[in-house]
């Protein structure tokens, strides 16, 4: 299947599987460490996906057999002046927010190391499927910084404030079985099956209304942390955005006619 490559080095690619898009990290010599160029490529690819109305679900994967992503490129960071690091910051941040703000459901397929910014890329997804080789963790305080790709905000939302504090403050690496137990990943699968299982899950998701999926994600993301009444009002707005759509008309008709819906996506 043809791939669309991003960046001069081609370290990020998109491969389409019908209505599922696979967002591929492919910087093998650096275990997908996020350099400035890698960040730019991720941001560009996410912009492409966000604008593609035919995509109903995205799976973030890695081609490296031993790593999902090891986080920031510390070799590059070591060569940067303070001024250069400040100029780099918006570019790296754009990569993480690019994944986080994708409007359709997203799944990270994790194996091997997902550390620091690598685990933050997974946290930016709605769901994390991991195989038995996965090791996750936010290690940033061990090198004198803090999680800066969303980790201090996303991890507490996933596992609670106290659990997140322990994991961030100790900078410890968490193996797959414990990660599943603690809720750091959502689904633990057999070794080597993370990508296949994530793509299968994405395909099941993609059978549903594209408008419905985007509206449901928007309501859940924006509603998190709001008081109940405000959250319900937000949900009502999301419902109204799809209730009079072609997708709703087709979905109800298909149900009554006992057939698979042909979603117009509008």
Coordinates of C-alpha atoms in Angstrom, one line a residue:
X1 CA 0.0 0.0 0.0
X2 CA 1.4 3.4 -1.0
X3 CA 2.7 5.6 1.8
X4 CA 2.7 9.4 2.0
X5 CA 6.0 10.6 3.5
X6 CA 6.6 13.8 5.4
X7 CA 9.8 15.9 5.9
X8 CA 13.0 15.9 4.0
X9 CA 14.1 12.7 5.9
X10 CA 10.8 10.9 5.5
X11 CA 10.7 9.9 9.1
X12 CA 7.0 10.1 9.4
X13 CA 4.5 8.5 7.0
X14 CA 0.8 8.0 6.5
X15 CA -0.6 4.7 5.2
X16 CA -4.3 4.4 4.5
X17 CA -6.4 1.3 5.2
X18 CA -9.8 2.2 3.9
X19 CA -11.2 4.7 6.5
X20 CA -8.3 4.1 9.0
X21 CA -5.1 6.0 8.7
X22 CA -1.9 4.6 10.1
X23 CA 0.5 7.4 11.3
X24 CA 3.9 5.8 11.2
X25 CA 7.1 6.8 13.0
X26 CA 10.1 5.6 11.0
X27 CA 13.4 6.9 12.4
X28 CA 15.0 3.6 13.1
X29 CA 18.6 4.7 13.7
X30 CA 17.4 6.9 16.7
X31 CA 14.5 4.7 18.0
X32 CA 12.1 7.4 16.8
X33 CA 13.7 10.0 19.1
X34 CA 11.9 13.3 18.5
X35 CA 14.3 15.7 16.9
X36 CA 13.2 19.1 15.6
X37 CA 12.9 17.6 12.1
X38 CA 10.9 14.7 13.4
X39 CA 8.6 17.0 15.3
X40 CA 8.0 19.1 12.2
X41 CA 7.2 15.9 10.2
X42 CA 4.7 14.7 12.9
X43 CA 3.0 18.1 13.0
X44 CA 2.7 18.2 9.2
X45 CA 1.3 14.7 9.0
X46 CA -1.3 15.5 11.7
X47 CA -2.3 18.6 9.8
X48 CA -2.9 16.4 6.7
X49 CA -5.0 13.9 8.7
X50 CA -7.0 16.5 10.5
X51 CA -8.1 18.0 7.2
X52 CA -9.0 14.6 5.7
X53 CA -12.8 14.0 6.2
X54 CA -12.5 10.4 4.9
X55 CA -10.4 9.3 7.9
X56 CA -12.5 8.0 10.7
X57 CA -9.8 6.6 13.0
X58 CA -6.0 6.9 13.3
X59 CA -3.4 4.4 14.6
X60 CA 0.0 5.7 15.7
X61 CA 2.7 3.1 15.1
X62 CA 6.4 2.5 15.0
X63 CA 8.6 0.6 12.5
X64 CA 11.3 0.0 15.1
X65 CA 11.2 -3.5 16.5
X66 CA 12.4 -2.5 20.0
X67 CA 10.8 0.9 20.5
X68 CA 7.7 2.9 20.0
X69 CA 9.5 6.2 20.7
X70 CA 12.3 6.9 23.2
X71 CA 11.3 10.6 23.6
X72 CA 13.3 13.7 22.9
X73 CA 16.4 13.5 20.9
X74 CA 18.9 14.3 23.7
X75 CA 21.9 14.2 21.4
X76 CA 20.3 17.1 19.5
X77 CA 19.3 18.8 22.7
X78 CA 22.8 18.7 24.0
X79 CA 24.0 20.7 21.0
X80 CA 21.5 23.5 21.3
X81 CA 22.1 26.8 22.9
X82 CA 19.4 28.2 25.2
X83 CA 18.2 30.5 22.4
X84 CA 18.0 27.6 20.0
X85 CA 16.1 25.5 22.6
X86 CA 13.6 28.3 23.0
X87 CA 13.1 28.5 19.2
X88 CA 12.7 24.7 19.1
X89 CA 10.0 24.5 21.7
X90 CA 7.0 25.7 19.7
X91 CA 8.0 23.2 16.9
X92 CA 8.2 20.2 19.3
X93 CA 5.0 21.3 21.1
X94 CA 3.2 21.4 17.7
X95 CA 4.0 17.7 17.2
X96 CA 2.3 16.6 20.5
X97 CA -0.7 19.0 20.1
X98 CA -1.0 17.8 16.5
X99 CA -1.7 14.2 17.8
X100 CA -3.7 15.4 20.7
X101 CA -6.0 17.6 18.6
X102 CA -6.8 15.1 15.9
X103 CA -10.6 15.3 15.6
X104 CA -11.1 11.5 15.0
X105 CA -10.5 8.7 17.5
X106 CA -6.8 7.8 17.8
X107 CA -5.1 4.6 19.1
X108 CA -1.4 4.2 19.9
X109 CA 0.1 0.8 19.1
X110 CA 3.0 0.4 21.6
X111 CA 5.8 -2.1 21.9
X112 CA 9.2 -1.8 23.4
X113 CA 10.3 1.5 24.8
X114 CA 7.7 4.4 25.1
X115 CA 9.6 6.7 27.3
X116 CA 9.4 10.4 28.1
X117 CA 8.1 12.2 25.1
X118 CA 7.5 8.8 23.5
X119 CA 4.9 7.9 26.1
X120 CA 3.5 11.4 25.9
X121 CA 2.7 10.7 22.2
X122 CA 0.8 7.6 23.3
X123 CA -1.0 9.6 26.0
X124 CA -2.1 12.1 23.4
X125 CA -4.1 9.3 21.8
X126 CA -7.5 8.2 23.0
X127 CA -6.6 4.6 23.5
X128 CA -3.3 2.7 24.0
X129 CA -2.8 -0.9 22.9
X130 CA 0.5 -2.4 24.1
X131 CA 2.2 -5.7 23.7
X132 CA 4.1 -7.6 26.4
X133 CA 7.4 -6.0 25.5
X134 CA 6.2 -2.5 26.2
X135 CA 8.0 -0.3 28.9
X136 CA 6.4 3.1 29.5
X137 CA 7.4 6.0 31.7
X138 CA 7.9 9.7 32.1
X139 CA 11.6 10.1 32.8
X140 CA 12.1 13.8 32.3
X141 CA 12.9 14.9 35.9
X142 CA 15.8 12.5 35.8
X143 CA 17.4 14.7 33.1
X144 CA 16.5 18.0 34.7
X145 CA 13.3 19.0 33.0
X146 CA 9.6 18.0 33.3
X147 CA 7.3 16.2 30.9
X148 CA 6.6 18.9 28.4
X149 CA 4.6 17.0 25.7
X150 CA 1.4 17.0 27.8
X151 CA 2.4 14.4 30.4
X152 CA 1.7 16.5 33.5
X153 CA -1.8 17.1 32.3
X154 CA -2.7 13.9 30.5
X155 CA -1.3 11.3 32.9
X156 CA -3.4 12.6 36.0
X157 CA -6.5 12.5 33.8
X158 CA -5.7 8.9 33.0
X159 CA -4.7 7.5 36.4
X160 CA -5.4 10.1 39.0
X161 CA -3.3 12.8 40.6
X162 CA -1.5 10.7 43.3
X163 CA -0.5 7.9 40.9
X164 CA 0.7 10.3 38.3
X165 CA 2.7 12.2 40.9
X166 CA 4.5 9.0 41.9
X167 CA 5.3 8.1 38.4
X168 CA 6.5 11.5 37.4
X169 CA 8.5 12.2 40.6
X170 CA 10.3 8.8 40.6
X171 CA 10.8 8.8 36.8
X172 CA 10.5 5.0 36.9
X173 CA 10.0 2.7 34.0
X174 CA 6.9 0.6 34.1
X175 CA 6.8 -2.8 32.4
X176 CA 3.8 -3.9 30.4
X177 CA 1.9 -6.0 33.0
X178 CA 2.1 -3.3 35.6
X179 CA 1.3 -0.6 33.0
X180 CA -1.9 -2.5 32.2
X181 CA -2.8 -3.0 35.9
X182 CA -2.3 0.7 36.6
X183 CA -4.2 1.9 33.6
X184 CA -1.2 3.4 31.8
X185 CA -2.2 1.4 28.8
X186 CA -5.7 0.2 27.9
X187 CA -5.3 -3.1 26.3
X188 CA -2.4 -5.6 26.7
X189 CA -1.9 -8.0 23.8
X190 CA 0.5 -10.8 22.8
X191 CA 4.0 -9.9 21.9
X192 CA 4.2 -8.5 18.3
X193 CA 0.4 -8.0 18.1
X194 CA 0.1 -4.4 19.1
X195 CA -0.1 -3.0 15.6
X196 CA -2.5 -5.6 14.3
X197 CA -4.8 -5.4 17.3
X198 CA -4.8 -1.6 17.2
X199 CA -5.6 -1.6 13.4
X200 CA -8.4 -4.1 14.0
X201 CA -9.8 -2.0 16.8
X202 CA -9.6 1.1 14.6
X203 CA -11.5 -0.7 11.8
X204 CA -14.3 -1.5 14.2
X205 CA -14.5 2.1 15.3
X206 CA -14.4 3.2 11.6
X207 CA -17.6 1.3 10.8
X208 CA -19.5 4.0 12.8
X209 CA -20.6 7.5 11.7
X210 CA -17.7 9.8 11.0
X211 CA -19.7 12.8 12.3
X212 CA -20.8 10.9 15.4
X213 CA -17.2 9.8 16.2
X214 CA -15.9 13.3 15.9
X215 CA -18.7 14.8 17.9
X216 CA -18.4 12.2 20.7
X217 CA -14.7 12.7 20.9
X218 CA -15.1 16.5 21.1
X219 CA -17.7 16.2 23.9
X220 CA -15.6 13.8 25.9
X221 CA -12.4 15.8 25.5
X222 CA -13.9 19.2 26.2
X223 CA -16.2 18.0 28.9
X224 CA -13.5 16.5 31.1
X225 CA -13.1 18.4 34.3
X226 CA -16.2 20.5 33.8
X227 CA -19.0 20.5 36.4
X228 CA -21.8 18.1 35.4
X229 CA -24.3 20.7 34.3
X230 CA -21.8 22.5 32.1
X231 CA -20.6 19.2 30.7
X232 CA -24.2 18.2 29.9
X233 CA -24.7 21.5 28.1
X234 CA -21.6 20.8 26.1
X235 CA -22.9 17.3 25.3
X236 CA -26.2 18.8 24.1
X237 CA -24.4 21.1 21.7
X238 CA -22.4 18.1 20.3
X239 CA -25.7 16.1 20.0
X240 CA -27.3 19.0 18.1
X241 CA -24.3 19.2 15.7
X242 CA -25.1 15.6 14.4
X243 CA -28.9 15.1 15.2
X244 CA -30.0 16.8 11.9
X245 CA -27.1 15.5 9.7
X246 CA -27.1 13.1 6.8
X247 CA -25.3 10.6 9.0
X248 CA -28.2 10.5 11.5
X249 CA -30.7 10.1 8.7
X250 CA -28.7 7.3 7.1
X251 CA -28.0 5.6 10.4
X252 CA -31.6 5.4 11.4
X253 CA -32.7 4.3 8.0
X254 CA -30.0 1.5 7.9
X255 CA -31.1 0.3 11.3
X256 CA -34.7 0.0 10.3
X257 CA -33.9 -1.6 6.9
X258 CA -31.5 -4.0 8.6
X259 CA -28.5 -3.1 6.4
X260 CA -25.0 -1.6 6.8
X261 CA -25.1 2.2 6.8
X262 CA -23.4 4.1 3.9
X263 CA -22.3 7.1 5.8
X264 CA -22.4 10.4 3.9
X265 CA -20.1 12.1 6.5
X266 CA -22.2 15.2 6.5

